[in-house]
Coordinates of C-alpha atoms in Angstrom, one line a residue:
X259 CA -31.6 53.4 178.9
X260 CA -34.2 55.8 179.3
X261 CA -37.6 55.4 181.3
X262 CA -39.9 56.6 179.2
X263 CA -42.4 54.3 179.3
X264 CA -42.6 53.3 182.8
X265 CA -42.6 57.2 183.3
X266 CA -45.7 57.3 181.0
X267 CA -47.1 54.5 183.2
X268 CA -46.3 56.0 186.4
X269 CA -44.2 52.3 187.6
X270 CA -40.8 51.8 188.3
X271 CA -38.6 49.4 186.0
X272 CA -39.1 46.6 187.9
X273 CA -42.4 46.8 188.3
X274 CA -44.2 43.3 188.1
X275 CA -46.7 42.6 185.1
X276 CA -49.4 43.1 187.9
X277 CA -48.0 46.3 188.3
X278 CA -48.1 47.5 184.9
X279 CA -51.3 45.9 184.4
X280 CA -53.0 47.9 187.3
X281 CA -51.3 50.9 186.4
X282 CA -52.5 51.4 182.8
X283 CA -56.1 50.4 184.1
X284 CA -56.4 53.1 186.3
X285 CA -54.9 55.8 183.8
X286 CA -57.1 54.7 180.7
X287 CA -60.3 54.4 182.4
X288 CA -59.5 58.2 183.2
X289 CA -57.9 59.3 179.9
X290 CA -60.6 57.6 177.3
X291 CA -61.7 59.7 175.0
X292 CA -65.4 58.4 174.9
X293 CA -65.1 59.8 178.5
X294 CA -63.6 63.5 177.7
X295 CA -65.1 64.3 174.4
X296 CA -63.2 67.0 172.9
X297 CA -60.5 66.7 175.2
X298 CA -57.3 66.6 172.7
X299 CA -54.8 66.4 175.7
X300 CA -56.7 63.6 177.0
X301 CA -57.0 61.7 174.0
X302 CA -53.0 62.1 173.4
X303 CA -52.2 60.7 176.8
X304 CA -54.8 57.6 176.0
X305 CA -52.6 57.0 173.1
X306 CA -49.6 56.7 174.9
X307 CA -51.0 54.7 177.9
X308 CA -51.7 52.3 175.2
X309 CA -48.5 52.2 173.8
X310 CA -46.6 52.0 176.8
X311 CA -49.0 49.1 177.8
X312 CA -49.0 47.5 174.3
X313 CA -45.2 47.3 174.7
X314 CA -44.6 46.2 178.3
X315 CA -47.0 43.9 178.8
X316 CA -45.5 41.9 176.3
X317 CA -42.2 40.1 177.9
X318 CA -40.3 39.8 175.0
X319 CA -41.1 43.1 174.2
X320 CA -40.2 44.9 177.3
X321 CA -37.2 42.4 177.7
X322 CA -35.9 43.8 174.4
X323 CA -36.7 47.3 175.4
X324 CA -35.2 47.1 178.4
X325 CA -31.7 46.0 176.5
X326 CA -32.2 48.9 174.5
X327 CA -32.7 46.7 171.6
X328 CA -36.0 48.8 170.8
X329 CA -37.1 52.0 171.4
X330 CA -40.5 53.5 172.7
X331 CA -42.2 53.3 169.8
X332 CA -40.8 49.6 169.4
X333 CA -38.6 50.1 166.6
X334 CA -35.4 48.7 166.4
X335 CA -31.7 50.7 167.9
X336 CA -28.4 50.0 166.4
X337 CA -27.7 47.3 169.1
X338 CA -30.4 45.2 166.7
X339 CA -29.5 43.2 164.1
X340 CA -31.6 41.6 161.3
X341 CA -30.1 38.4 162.6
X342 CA -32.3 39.0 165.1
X343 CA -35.4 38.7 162.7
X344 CA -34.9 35.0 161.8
X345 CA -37.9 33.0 161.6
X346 CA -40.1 35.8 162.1
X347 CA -42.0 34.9 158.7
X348 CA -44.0 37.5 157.2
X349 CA -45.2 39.0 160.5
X350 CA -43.3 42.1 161.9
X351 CA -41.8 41.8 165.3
X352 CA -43.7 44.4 166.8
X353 CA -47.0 44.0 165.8
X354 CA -48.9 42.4 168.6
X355 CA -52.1 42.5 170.5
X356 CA -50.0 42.2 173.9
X357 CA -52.1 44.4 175.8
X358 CA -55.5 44.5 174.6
X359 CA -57.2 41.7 176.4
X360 CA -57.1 44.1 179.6
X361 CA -58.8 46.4 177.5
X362 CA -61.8 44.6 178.3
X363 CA -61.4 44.3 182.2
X364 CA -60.9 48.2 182.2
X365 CA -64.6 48.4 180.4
X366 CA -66.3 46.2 182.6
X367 CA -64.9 48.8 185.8
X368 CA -66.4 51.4 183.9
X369 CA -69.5 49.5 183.7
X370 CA -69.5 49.1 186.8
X371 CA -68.5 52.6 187.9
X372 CA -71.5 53.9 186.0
X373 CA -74.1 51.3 187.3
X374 CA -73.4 53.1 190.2
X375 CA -74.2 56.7 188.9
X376 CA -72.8 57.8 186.5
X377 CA -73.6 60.1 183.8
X378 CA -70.8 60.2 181.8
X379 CA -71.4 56.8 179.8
X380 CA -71.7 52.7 180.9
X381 CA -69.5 50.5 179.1
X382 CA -68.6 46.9 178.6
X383 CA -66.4 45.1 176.8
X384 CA -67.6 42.4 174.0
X385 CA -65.0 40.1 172.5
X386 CA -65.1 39.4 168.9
X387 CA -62.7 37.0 167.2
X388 CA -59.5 38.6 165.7
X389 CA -60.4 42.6 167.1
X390 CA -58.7 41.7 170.5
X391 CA -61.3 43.8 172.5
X392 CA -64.0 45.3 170.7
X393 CA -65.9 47.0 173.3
X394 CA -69.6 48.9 172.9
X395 CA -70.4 51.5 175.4
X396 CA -73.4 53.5 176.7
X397 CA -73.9 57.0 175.5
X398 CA -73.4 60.0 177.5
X399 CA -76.7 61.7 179.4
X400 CA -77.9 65.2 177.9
X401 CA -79.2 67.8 179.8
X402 CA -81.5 70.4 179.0
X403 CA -84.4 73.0 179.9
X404 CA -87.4 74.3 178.7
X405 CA -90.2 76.5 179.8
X406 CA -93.7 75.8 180.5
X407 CA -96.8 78.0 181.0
X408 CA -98.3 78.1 185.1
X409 CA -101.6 76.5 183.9
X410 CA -99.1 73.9 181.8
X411 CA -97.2 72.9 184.5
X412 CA -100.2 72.6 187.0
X413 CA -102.3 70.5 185.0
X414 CA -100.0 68.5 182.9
X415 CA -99.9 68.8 179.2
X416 CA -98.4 67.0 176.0
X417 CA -95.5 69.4 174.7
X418 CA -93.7 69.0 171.5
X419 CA -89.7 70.8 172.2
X420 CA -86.9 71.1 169.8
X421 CA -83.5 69.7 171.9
X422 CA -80.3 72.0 171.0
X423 CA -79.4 69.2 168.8
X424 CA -82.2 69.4 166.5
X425 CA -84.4 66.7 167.5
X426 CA -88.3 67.0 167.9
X427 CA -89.5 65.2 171.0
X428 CA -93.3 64.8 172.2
X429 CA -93.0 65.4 176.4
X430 CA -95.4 64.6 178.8
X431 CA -95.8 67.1 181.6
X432 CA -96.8 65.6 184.5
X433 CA -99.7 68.0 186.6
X434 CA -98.4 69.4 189.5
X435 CA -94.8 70.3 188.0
X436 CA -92.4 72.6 190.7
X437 CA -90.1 75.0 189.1
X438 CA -86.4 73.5 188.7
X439 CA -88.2 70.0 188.4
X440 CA -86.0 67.6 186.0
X441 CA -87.8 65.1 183.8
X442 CA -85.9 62.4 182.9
X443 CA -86.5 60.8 179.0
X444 CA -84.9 57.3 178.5
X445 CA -83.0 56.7 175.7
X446 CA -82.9 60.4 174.7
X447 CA -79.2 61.6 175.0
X448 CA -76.3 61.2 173.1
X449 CA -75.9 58.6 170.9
X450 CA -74.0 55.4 172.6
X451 CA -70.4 53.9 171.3
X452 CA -70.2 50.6 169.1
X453 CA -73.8 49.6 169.0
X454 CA -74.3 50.6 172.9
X455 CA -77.4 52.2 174.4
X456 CA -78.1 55.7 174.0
X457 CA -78.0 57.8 177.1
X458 CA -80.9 59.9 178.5
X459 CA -82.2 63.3 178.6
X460 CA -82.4 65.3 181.8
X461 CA -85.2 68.2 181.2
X462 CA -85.2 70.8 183.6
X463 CA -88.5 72.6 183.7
X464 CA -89.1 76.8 184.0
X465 CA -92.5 77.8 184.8
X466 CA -93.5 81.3 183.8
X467 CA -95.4 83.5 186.1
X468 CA -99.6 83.9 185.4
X469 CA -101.0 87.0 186.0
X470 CA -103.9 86.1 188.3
X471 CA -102.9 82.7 190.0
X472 CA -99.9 82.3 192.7
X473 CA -99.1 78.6 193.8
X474 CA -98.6 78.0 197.3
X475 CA -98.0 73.4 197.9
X476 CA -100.8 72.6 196.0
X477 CA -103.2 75.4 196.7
X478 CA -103.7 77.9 194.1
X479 CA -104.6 81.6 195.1
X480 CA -105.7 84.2 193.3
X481 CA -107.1 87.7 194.1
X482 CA -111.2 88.2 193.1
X483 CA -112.5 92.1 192.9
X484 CA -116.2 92.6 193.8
X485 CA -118.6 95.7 194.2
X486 CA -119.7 97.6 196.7
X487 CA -123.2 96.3 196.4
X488 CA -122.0 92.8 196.3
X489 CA -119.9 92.5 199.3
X490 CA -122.9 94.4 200.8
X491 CA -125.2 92.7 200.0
X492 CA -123.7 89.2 198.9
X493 CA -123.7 87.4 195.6
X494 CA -123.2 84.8 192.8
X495 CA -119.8 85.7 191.0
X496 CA -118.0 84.1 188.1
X497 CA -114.7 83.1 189.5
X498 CA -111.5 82.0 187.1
X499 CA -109.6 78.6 188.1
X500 CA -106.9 76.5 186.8
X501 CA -109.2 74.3 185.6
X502 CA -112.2 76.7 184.0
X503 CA -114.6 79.1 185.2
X504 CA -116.9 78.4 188.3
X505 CA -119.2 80.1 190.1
X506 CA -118.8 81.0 193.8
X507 CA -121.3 82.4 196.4
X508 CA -119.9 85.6 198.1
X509 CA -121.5 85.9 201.5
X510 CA -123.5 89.0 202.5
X511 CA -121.5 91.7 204.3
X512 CA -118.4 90.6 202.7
X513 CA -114.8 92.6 203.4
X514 CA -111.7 93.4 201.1
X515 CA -109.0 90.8 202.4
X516 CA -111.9 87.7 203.9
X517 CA -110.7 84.7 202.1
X518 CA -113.2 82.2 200.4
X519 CA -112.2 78.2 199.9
X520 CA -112.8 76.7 196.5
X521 CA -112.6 72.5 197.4
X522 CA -110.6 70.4 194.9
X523 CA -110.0 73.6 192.4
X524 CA -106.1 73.6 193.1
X525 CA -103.4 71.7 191.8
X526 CA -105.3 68.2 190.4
X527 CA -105.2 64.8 192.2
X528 CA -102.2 62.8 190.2
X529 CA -100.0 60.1 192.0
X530 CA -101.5 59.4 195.3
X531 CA -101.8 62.9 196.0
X532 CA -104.7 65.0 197.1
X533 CA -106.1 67.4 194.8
X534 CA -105.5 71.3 196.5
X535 CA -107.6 74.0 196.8
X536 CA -108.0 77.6 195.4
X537 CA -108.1 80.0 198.1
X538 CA -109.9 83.4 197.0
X539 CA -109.2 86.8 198.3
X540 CA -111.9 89.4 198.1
X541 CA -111.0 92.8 197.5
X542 CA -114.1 95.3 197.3
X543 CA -114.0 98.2 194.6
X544 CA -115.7 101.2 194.7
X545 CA -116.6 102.5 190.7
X546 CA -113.9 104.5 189.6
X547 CA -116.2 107.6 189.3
X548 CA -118.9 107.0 192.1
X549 CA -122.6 108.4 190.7
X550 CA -124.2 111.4 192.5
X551 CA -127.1 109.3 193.5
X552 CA -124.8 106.7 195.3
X553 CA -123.0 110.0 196.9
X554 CA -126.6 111.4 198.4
X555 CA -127.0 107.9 199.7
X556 CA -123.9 107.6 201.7
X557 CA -124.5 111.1 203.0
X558 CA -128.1 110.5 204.4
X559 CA -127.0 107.2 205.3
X560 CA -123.7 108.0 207.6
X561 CA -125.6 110.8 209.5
X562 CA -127.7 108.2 211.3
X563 CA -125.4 105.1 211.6
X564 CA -121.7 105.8 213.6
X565 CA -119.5 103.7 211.6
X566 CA -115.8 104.0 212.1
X567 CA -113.9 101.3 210.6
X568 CA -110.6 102.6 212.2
X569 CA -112.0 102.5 215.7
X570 CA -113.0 98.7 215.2
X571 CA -109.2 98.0 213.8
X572 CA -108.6 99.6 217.6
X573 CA -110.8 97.4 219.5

């Protein structure tokens, strides 16, 4: 008589009901469908765990098999009779929910696998009168990305995204947002199995570059240009920040490259942290086609003051 279902089962022929029982456990939590969607193969070998248990778990059953008085698939060999079918009534031999109470144990493992961690899907079993082991089971995680603006993503913002699968969701960005950051959205992922929970939605965030501000922990810095006569003589200037336009004072004397600290105008206070700075680095600009009068004024003015900025570097 041939193996076949033990080999499908991975146990030997006299393997105990134990045996059998622990064996198609282990194989169908790793075969279910709900836990390999689109996996044909998968699904296949699912369907014959369950037939292989369906059939040995039952003694009569895997008696009769074992006789060869049944095949795999429980239908009768010539070494059966209709004799044999006596007082069977109107139900047929083989139909039987042998089986399919440990189809509930091997739910509540993958519950509790998945209480653990998992992203795959939680399951657990709930028994209904007459179904043998109807089960419900959590839906599977989603993950996506999107992309925020800097000023977005460092002062938070209410964002409205389309998820691959169609759906419009409203998203709260939270200020101070890194780059690579994953939001997590409750309930938001794939739909769950038999009246179970949905799964969630992991977001992962981009942030696209801004063409004046650089973010260094929560300090922003950005570079500011000022003229000649300003850094010379020092000034009010209109300086851009995350947050709006400010104005700073730019001490007399000022040099391309001195840095000036604007308190409290970085990344915003949120969550028990700080609110950062912006850090702003002068850079002094000549006009791009200096004025004759400004020309005669350097020339009077270098003949009676030694001024060598490279001999200071030196020093």
């Amino acid at each position: 008589m041939a193996d076949e279902l033990y080999e499908v089962l991975g146990v030997s022929r006299d393997a105990s009901g134990d045996d059998i029982k622990k064996a198609y456990r282990k194989l169908a939590k790793k075969y279910h469908p709900d836990l390999n969607p689109g996996d044909k193969a998968a699904e296949e070998t699912f369907k014959k765990l369950q037939a292989a248990n369906n059939l040995l778990s039952d003694p009569e059953k895997r008696k009769q098999y074992d006789a060869g008085e049944i095949d795999a698939e429980g239908n009768e060999t010539q070494q059966r009779y209709y004799r044999d079918y006596a007082g069977a009534g109107g139900e047929h031999p083989y139909q039987s929910s042998a089986g399919y109470e440990d189809i509930s144990d091997i739910f509540s493992d993958l519950f509790r696998e998945h209480a653990r961690g998992g992203t795959q899907g939680r399951a657990r079993s709930d028994a209904q009168a007459g179904d043998g082991a109807a089960f419900r089971m959590r839906g599977g995680d989603a993950r996506y990305s999107i992309e925020v603006s800097f000023l977005e993503a460092v002062n938070g913002a209410k964002k409205r995204v389309t998820m691959p699968n169609g759906k419009v969701l409203d998203m709260s960005i939270p200020p101070g947002l890194h780059e690579g950051q994953v939001l997590r959205l409750r309930g938001q992922g794939m739909p769950g199995y038999g009246g179970g929970a949905s799964g969630d939605a992991y977001v992962e965030v981009h942030i696209t570059a801004h063409p004046e501000f650089r973010r260094h922990g929560n300090n922003i810095h950005t570079e500011l240009p000022i003229g000649l006569h300003e850094a010379v003589l020092g000034a009010k200037v209109r300086v851009p920040t995350v947050t709006g336009v400010v104005t700073m004072s730019v001490p007399a004397g000022s040099n391309s490259g001195d840095t000036l600290r604007l308190r409290g105008k970085g990344v915003p206070a949120s969550g028990g942290r700080s609110a950062g700075d912006q850090v702003v680095t002068l850079r002094v600009r000549l006009p791009k086609e200096p004025d004759a009068e400004l020309k005669s004024f350097l020339a009077e003015w270098a003949k009676t003051h030694s001024y060598d900025p490279r001999a200071e570097k030196k020093g």
